[in-house]
Coordinates of C-alpha atoms in Angstrom, one line a residue:
M1 CA -29.6 -286.0 219.7
K2 CA -27.8 -289.3 220.4
K3 CA -29.7 -292.5 219.8
S4 CA -29.8 -293.4 223.5
S5 CA -31.2 -289.9 224.3
A6 CA -33.8 -290.2 221.5
L7 CA -34.9 -293.6 222.8
G8 CA -35.1 -292.2 226.3
A9 CA -37.2 -289.3 225.1
L10 CA -39.5 -291.7 223.2
L11 CA -40.0 -294.0 226.2
L12 CA -40.7 -291.1 228.6
T13 CA -43.2 -289.6 226.2
L14 CA -45.0 -292.9 226.0
G15 CA -45.0 -293.0 229.8
A16 CA -46.5 -289.5 230.0
L17 CA -49.3 -290.5 227.6
I18 CA -50.1 -293.6 229.7
W19 CA -50.0 -291.6 233.0
G20 CA -52.2 -288.8 231.6
T21 CA -54.9 -291.1 230.3
A22 CA -54.7 -293.2 233.5
F23 CA -56.4 -290.4 235.4
V24 CA -59.6 -291.4 233.5
A25 CA -59.1 -295.0 234.5
Q26 CA -58.5 -294.0 238.1
S27 CA -61.6 -291.9 238.2
M28 CA -63.8 -294.7 236.7
G29 CA -62.3 -297.3 239.0
M30 CA -63.6 -295.7 242.1
D31 CA -67.2 -296.2 241.1
H32 CA -67.0 -299.5 242.9
V33 CA -64.1 -299.5 245.3
G34 CA -62.3 -297.0 247.6
P35 CA -59.1 -295.2 246.8
C36 CA -56.9 -297.3 249.1
A37 CA -58.2 -300.7 247.9
F38 CA -57.9 -299.5 244.2
N39 CA -54.4 -298.3 244.7
G40 CA -53.4 -301.5 246.5
A41 CA -54.8 -303.7 243.8
R42 CA -53.2 -301.7 240.9
S43 CA -49.8 -301.7 242.7
F44 CA -49.8 -305.5 243.1
I45 CA -51.0 -306.0 239.5
G46 CA -48.1 -303.7 238.4
S47 CA -45.6 -305.7 240.4
L48 CA -46.9 -309.1 239.1
A49 CA -46.9 -307.8 235.5
L50 CA -43.1 -307.2 235.8
L51 CA -42.2 -310.6 237.1
P52 CA -42.3 -312.4 233.7
V53 CA -40.5 -309.5 232.1
I54 CA -37.7 -309.9 234.7
F55 CA -37.6 -313.6 234.2
F56 CA -37.2 -313.6 230.4
R57 CA -34.9 -310.6 230.5
D58 CA -32.5 -312.3 233.0
K59 CA -32.5 -315.4 230.8
L60 CA -31.4 -313.3 227.8
R61 CA -29.2 -310.8 229.7
P62 CA -25.9 -312.9 229.8
S63 CA -25.7 -312.6 226.0
L64 CA -26.6 -308.9 226.1
A65 CA -24.7 -307.4 229.0
P66 CA -21.2 -307.8 230.3
Q67 CA -20.6 -309.8 233.4
A68 CA -19.1 -306.8 235.0
Q69 CA -22.6 -305.5 235.5
E70 CA -23.7 -308.6 237.3
E71 CA -24.0 -306.8 240.7
V72 CA -26.2 -304.1 239.3
Y73 CA -28.7 -306.6 238.0
S74 CA -28.6 -309.0 241.0
W75 CA -31.5 -309.3 243.4
K76 CA -28.8 -309.3 246.2
N77 CA -27.7 -305.8 245.3
P78 CA -28.0 -304.0 248.7
A79 CA -29.0 -300.7 247.0
L80 CA -31.9 -302.5 245.3
L81 CA -33.8 -303.3 248.5
R82 CA -33.1 -299.8 250.0
G83 CA -34.1 -298.0 246.9
G84 CA -37.2 -300.2 246.3
L85 CA -38.4 -299.6 249.9
L86 CA -37.9 -295.8 249.8
C87 CA -39.4 -295.5 246.3
G88 CA -42.4 -297.7 247.4
L89 CA -43.1 -295.6 250.5
F90 CA -43.0 -292.3 248.6
L91 CA -44.9 -293.7 245.7
S92 CA -47.7 -295.2 247.9
A93 CA -48.1 -291.9 249.7
A94 CA -48.3 -289.9 246.4
S95 CA -50.6 -292.4 244.8
L96 CA -53.0 -292.6 247.7
L97 CA -53.3 -288.8 247.9
Q98 CA -53.8 -288.6 244.1
Q99 CA -56.4 -291.4 244.2
A100 CA -58.3 -289.8 247.1
G101 CA -58.2 -286.4 245.4
L102 CA -59.8 -287.7 242.3
Q103 CA -63.0 -288.3 244.3
Y104 CA -63.4 -284.5 244.6
T105 CA -61.8 -283.0 241.5
T106 CA -61.7 -283.6 237.7
A107 CA -59.1 -285.7 235.9
G108 CA -57.8 -282.6 234.1
K109 CA -57.3 -280.5 237.2
A110 CA -55.7 -283.5 239.0
G111 CA -53.2 -283.9 236.1
F112 CA -52.1 -280.3 236.1
L113 CA -51.9 -280.0 239.9
T114 CA -49.9 -283.2 240.0
S115 CA -47.5 -281.8 237.4
L116 CA -46.4 -279.2 239.9
Y117 CA -43.9 -281.9 241.2
I118 CA -41.8 -280.8 238.2
V119 CA -41.4 -277.4 239.7
M120 CA -41.0 -278.7 243.2
V121 CA -38.1 -280.9 242.3
P122 CA -35.6 -278.1 241.6
V123 CA -37.0 -276.1 244.6
L124 CA -36.3 -279.1 246.8
G125 CA -32.9 -279.3 245.2
L126 CA -32.0 -276.0 246.8
F127 CA -32.0 -277.8 250.2
L128 CA -29.6 -280.4 248.7
G129 CA -27.1 -277.7 247.7
R130 CA -28.2 -277.2 244.1
K131 CA -28.4 -273.5 243.0
G132 CA -31.5 -271.9 241.7
G133 CA -31.6 -268.5 239.9
A134 CA -34.3 -265.9 239.1
R135 CA -35.7 -268.1 236.3
L136 CA -36.5 -270.9 238.9
W137 CA -38.4 -268.5 241.1
L138 CA -40.3 -267.0 238.2
A139 CA -41.3 -270.5 237.2
V140 CA -42.5 -271.2 240.8
A141 CA -44.5 -267.9 240.8
L142 CA -46.2 -268.8 237.5
A143 CA -47.1 -272.3 238.7
L144 CA -48.4 -271.0 242.0
V145 CA -50.7 -268.5 240.3
G146 CA -51.9 -271.2 237.9
A147 CA -52.5 -273.6 240.8
F148 CA -54.5 -270.8 242.6
L149 CA -56.7 -270.3 239.5
L150 CA -57.2 -274.0 239.2
S151 CA -57.9 -274.8 242.9
V152 CA -59.6 -271.7 244.5
A153 CA -63.3 -271.7 244.0
G154 CA -65.1 -268.5 243.0
E155 CA -65.3 -265.8 245.5
E156 CA -64.7 -268.0 248.5
L157 CA -60.9 -267.9 248.2
S158 CA -60.6 -271.4 249.7
I159 CA -58.8 -274.4 248.2
Q160 CA -61.0 -277.3 247.5
L161 CA -60.3 -280.6 249.2
G162 CA -59.5 -282.6 246.1
D163 CA -57.1 -279.9 244.8
A164 CA -55.3 -279.8 248.2
L165 CA -54.9 -283.5 248.1
E166 CA -53.4 -283.3 244.6
L167 CA -51.0 -280.6 245.7
C168 CA -49.8 -282.8 248.6
C169 CA -49.5 -285.7 246.1
A170 CA -47.2 -283.5 243.9
L171 CA -44.9 -283.0 246.9
F172 CA -44.5 -286.7 247.5
F173 CA -43.9 -287.4 243.8
S174 CA -41.1 -284.8 244.0
F175 CA -39.5 -286.9 246.7
H176 CA -40.1 -290.0 244.6
I177 CA -38.2 -288.6 241.6
L178 CA -35.3 -287.5 243.8
V179 CA -35.0 -291.0 245.3
I180 CA -35.1 -292.6 241.8
D181 CA -32.4 -290.2 240.6
R182 CA -30.2 -291.4 243.5
F183 CA -30.7 -295.2 243.1
S184 CA -31.5 -295.8 239.4
P185 CA -27.9 -295.6 238.2
R186 CA -26.8 -298.3 240.7
V187 CA -29.6 -300.9 240.3
D188 CA -31.7 -302.8 237.7
G189 CA -34.6 -300.4 236.8
I190 CA -37.2 -303.1 236.2
K191 CA -36.4 -304.9 239.6
L192 CA -36.5 -301.6 241.4
S193 CA -39.9 -300.9 239.9
C194 CA -41.2 -304.3 240.8
I195 CA -40.1 -303.9 244.5
Q196 CA -41.5 -300.4 244.7
F197 CA -44.9 -301.6 243.6
C198 CA -44.9 -304.5 246.0
V199 CA -44.2 -302.0 248.8
A200 CA -46.8 -299.6 247.6
G201 CA -49.4 -302.4 247.4
L202 CA -48.7 -303.5 251.0
V203 CA -49.0 -300.0 252.3
S204 CA -52.2 -299.3 250.4
S205 CA -53.8 -302.6 251.4
L206 CA -53.0 -301.9 255.1
A207 CA -54.6 -298.5 254.7
A208 CA -57.7 -300.1 253.1
V209 CA -58.0 -302.5 256.0
F210 CA -58.2 -299.7 258.5
L211 CA -59.9 -297.0 256.5
E212 CA -62.2 -298.8 254.1
Q213 CA -63.2 -302.1 255.8
G214 CA -66.9 -301.1 255.7
S215 CA -66.9 -300.4 252.0
F216 CA -64.5 -303.0 250.6
S217 CA -65.8 -306.0 248.6
W218 CA -64.3 -308.4 246.1
A219 CA -67.3 -307.8 243.9
G220 CA -66.3 -304.1 243.8
L221 CA -62.8 -305.0 242.7
L222 CA -64.1 -307.4 240.0
A223 CA -66.5 -304.6 238.8
S224 CA -63.4 -302.4 238.4
W225 CA -61.3 -304.9 236.5
G226 CA -60.9 -302.7 233.3
P227 CA -59.6 -299.6 235.1
L228 CA -57.5 -301.7 237.4
L229 CA -55.8 -303.5 234.6
Y230 CA -55.1 -300.3 232.8
A231 CA -53.8 -298.5 235.9
G232 CA -52.0 -301.6 237.1
V233 CA -50.4 -303.0 234.0
L234 CA -49.9 -299.9 231.9
S235 CA -49.7 -296.9 234.4
S236 CA -47.9 -298.8 237.1
G237 CA -46.0 -301.7 235.6
V238 CA -45.1 -300.1 232.2
A239 CA -45.0 -296.3 232.7
Y240 CA -43.1 -296.2 235.9
T241 CA -40.6 -298.7 234.6
L242 CA -40.2 -296.6 231.5
Q243 CA -39.5 -293.6 233.7
I244 CA -36.7 -295.4 235.6
I245 CA -35.1 -296.7 232.4
A246 CA -35.5 -293.4 230.5
Q247 CA -33.9 -291.3 233.4
K248 CA -30.7 -293.2 232.8
R249 CA -30.6 -291.9 229.2
L250 CA -31.7 -288.3 229.7
D251 CA -30.5 -285.4 231.8
P252 CA -33.0 -284.4 234.5
A253 CA -34.2 -281.2 232.8
A254 CA -35.1 -282.9 229.6
A255 CA -36.8 -285.8 231.5
S256 CA -38.9 -283.5 233.6
L257 CA -39.9 -281.4 230.6
I258 CA -41.2 -284.5 228.7
M259 CA -43.0 -285.8 231.9
S260 CA -44.9 -282.5 232.0
L261 CA -46.9 -283.7 229.0
E262 CA -48.7 -285.9 231.4
S263 CA -50.9 -283.0 232.4
V264 CA -51.8 -282.2 228.8
F265 CA -52.9 -285.8 228.1
A266 CA -54.9 -285.8 231.4
V267 CA -56.9 -282.8 230.4
L268 CA -57.5 -284.1 226.8
S269 CA -58.6 -287.6 228.1
G270 CA -60.8 -286.1 230.8
W271 CA -62.5 -283.9 228.2
L272 CA -62.9 -286.7 225.5
V273 CA -63.8 -289.6 227.8
L274 CA -65.4 -288.2 230.9
A275 CA -66.9 -285.1 229.3
Q276 CA -65.2 -282.9 231.9
P277 CA -64.8 -279.4 230.2
M278 CA -62.8 -276.7 231.9
S279 CA -63.8 -273.0 232.5
V280 CA -61.8 -270.1 231.0
R281 CA -60.4 -269.5 234.5
E282 CA -59.3 -273.1 234.8
L283 CA -57.8 -273.2 231.3
L284 CA -55.8 -270.0 232.2
G285 CA -54.6 -271.8 235.3
C286 CA -53.5 -274.8 233.3
G287 CA -51.6 -272.6 230.9
L288 CA -49.7 -270.8 233.7
V289 CA -48.9 -274.1 235.4
F290 CA -47.6 -275.6 232.1
A291 CA -45.6 -272.4 231.5
G292 CA -44.0 -272.6 234.9
V293 CA -43.2 -276.3 234.4
I294 CA -41.5 -275.6 231.1
L295 CA -39.6 -272.6 232.4
A296 CA -38.3 -274.5 235.4
Q297 CA -36.7 -277.1 233.2
L298 CA -35.1 -274.9 230.5
P299 CA -31.3 -274.9 230.9
G300 CA -29.7 -271.8 232.1
K301 CA -26.5 -270.2 230.8
A302 CA -24.3 -272.2 233.1
E303 CA -25.9 -275.5 232.1
K304 CA -25.6 -274.6 228.4
A305 CA -21.9 -273.8 228.8
A306 CA -21.3 -277.1 230.7
R307 CA -23.0 -279.0 227.8

């Protein structure tokens, strides 16, 4: 493995660890504030946390990067605003659905259901002209059966509200990944991340004004300062920036496979911190989802030959 690829894998693994454990912080944060207000606050915190990083990095960059890349790093890069706006819209939709779903399901189940975006990405790729073989459809089947075991309660055969919200969240995260894949090679990753969080913060705050005006309070936000800082600085500001930077160093299959570790960290942290054990049925569902996620990202014969 090349040094750049190894660094990308390390950064993305760290990001997956932060995301997985952040499900606990997100669950605890809603003890005092609604999902829209929580998501708006964490997004603005994430955006603000990146500003000093951008400032000091831009001061050092002339000695570290060639001037030929000046347009890529510039705030005036037209692709930066477009990419930041699109990433922010999809990220806000995904995050709001995820945060709302956590009110009705456990951190572990939310983590595994959210990880279905890794299966959805190659499926959506079919509509963009990318080919998918039998291996992809087998992965989709495994993930769907796993999601069924995780989400359908007992003999009622009905998907629970929180699980349905997490599945919708996974779809929007799929769009988010595809947008990042399109814009990240052409813009500065840290500035793209900063803009997307500012957009997500605005969208979530507007949603809080219309949907949570009766339950919002500054005292509630202050009472949630610990989870907000973890979700804002680490999960938003750090982890999503690591994703954008790492995706430049890794091929999409390897990146998605590493990101799937988020679901494992979510289950472990939910069990250790929130005392949220899972039934045998749910553990089997987790195993099938994880198997589908891994299978979907393994390179086929054509990809191996191309490498």
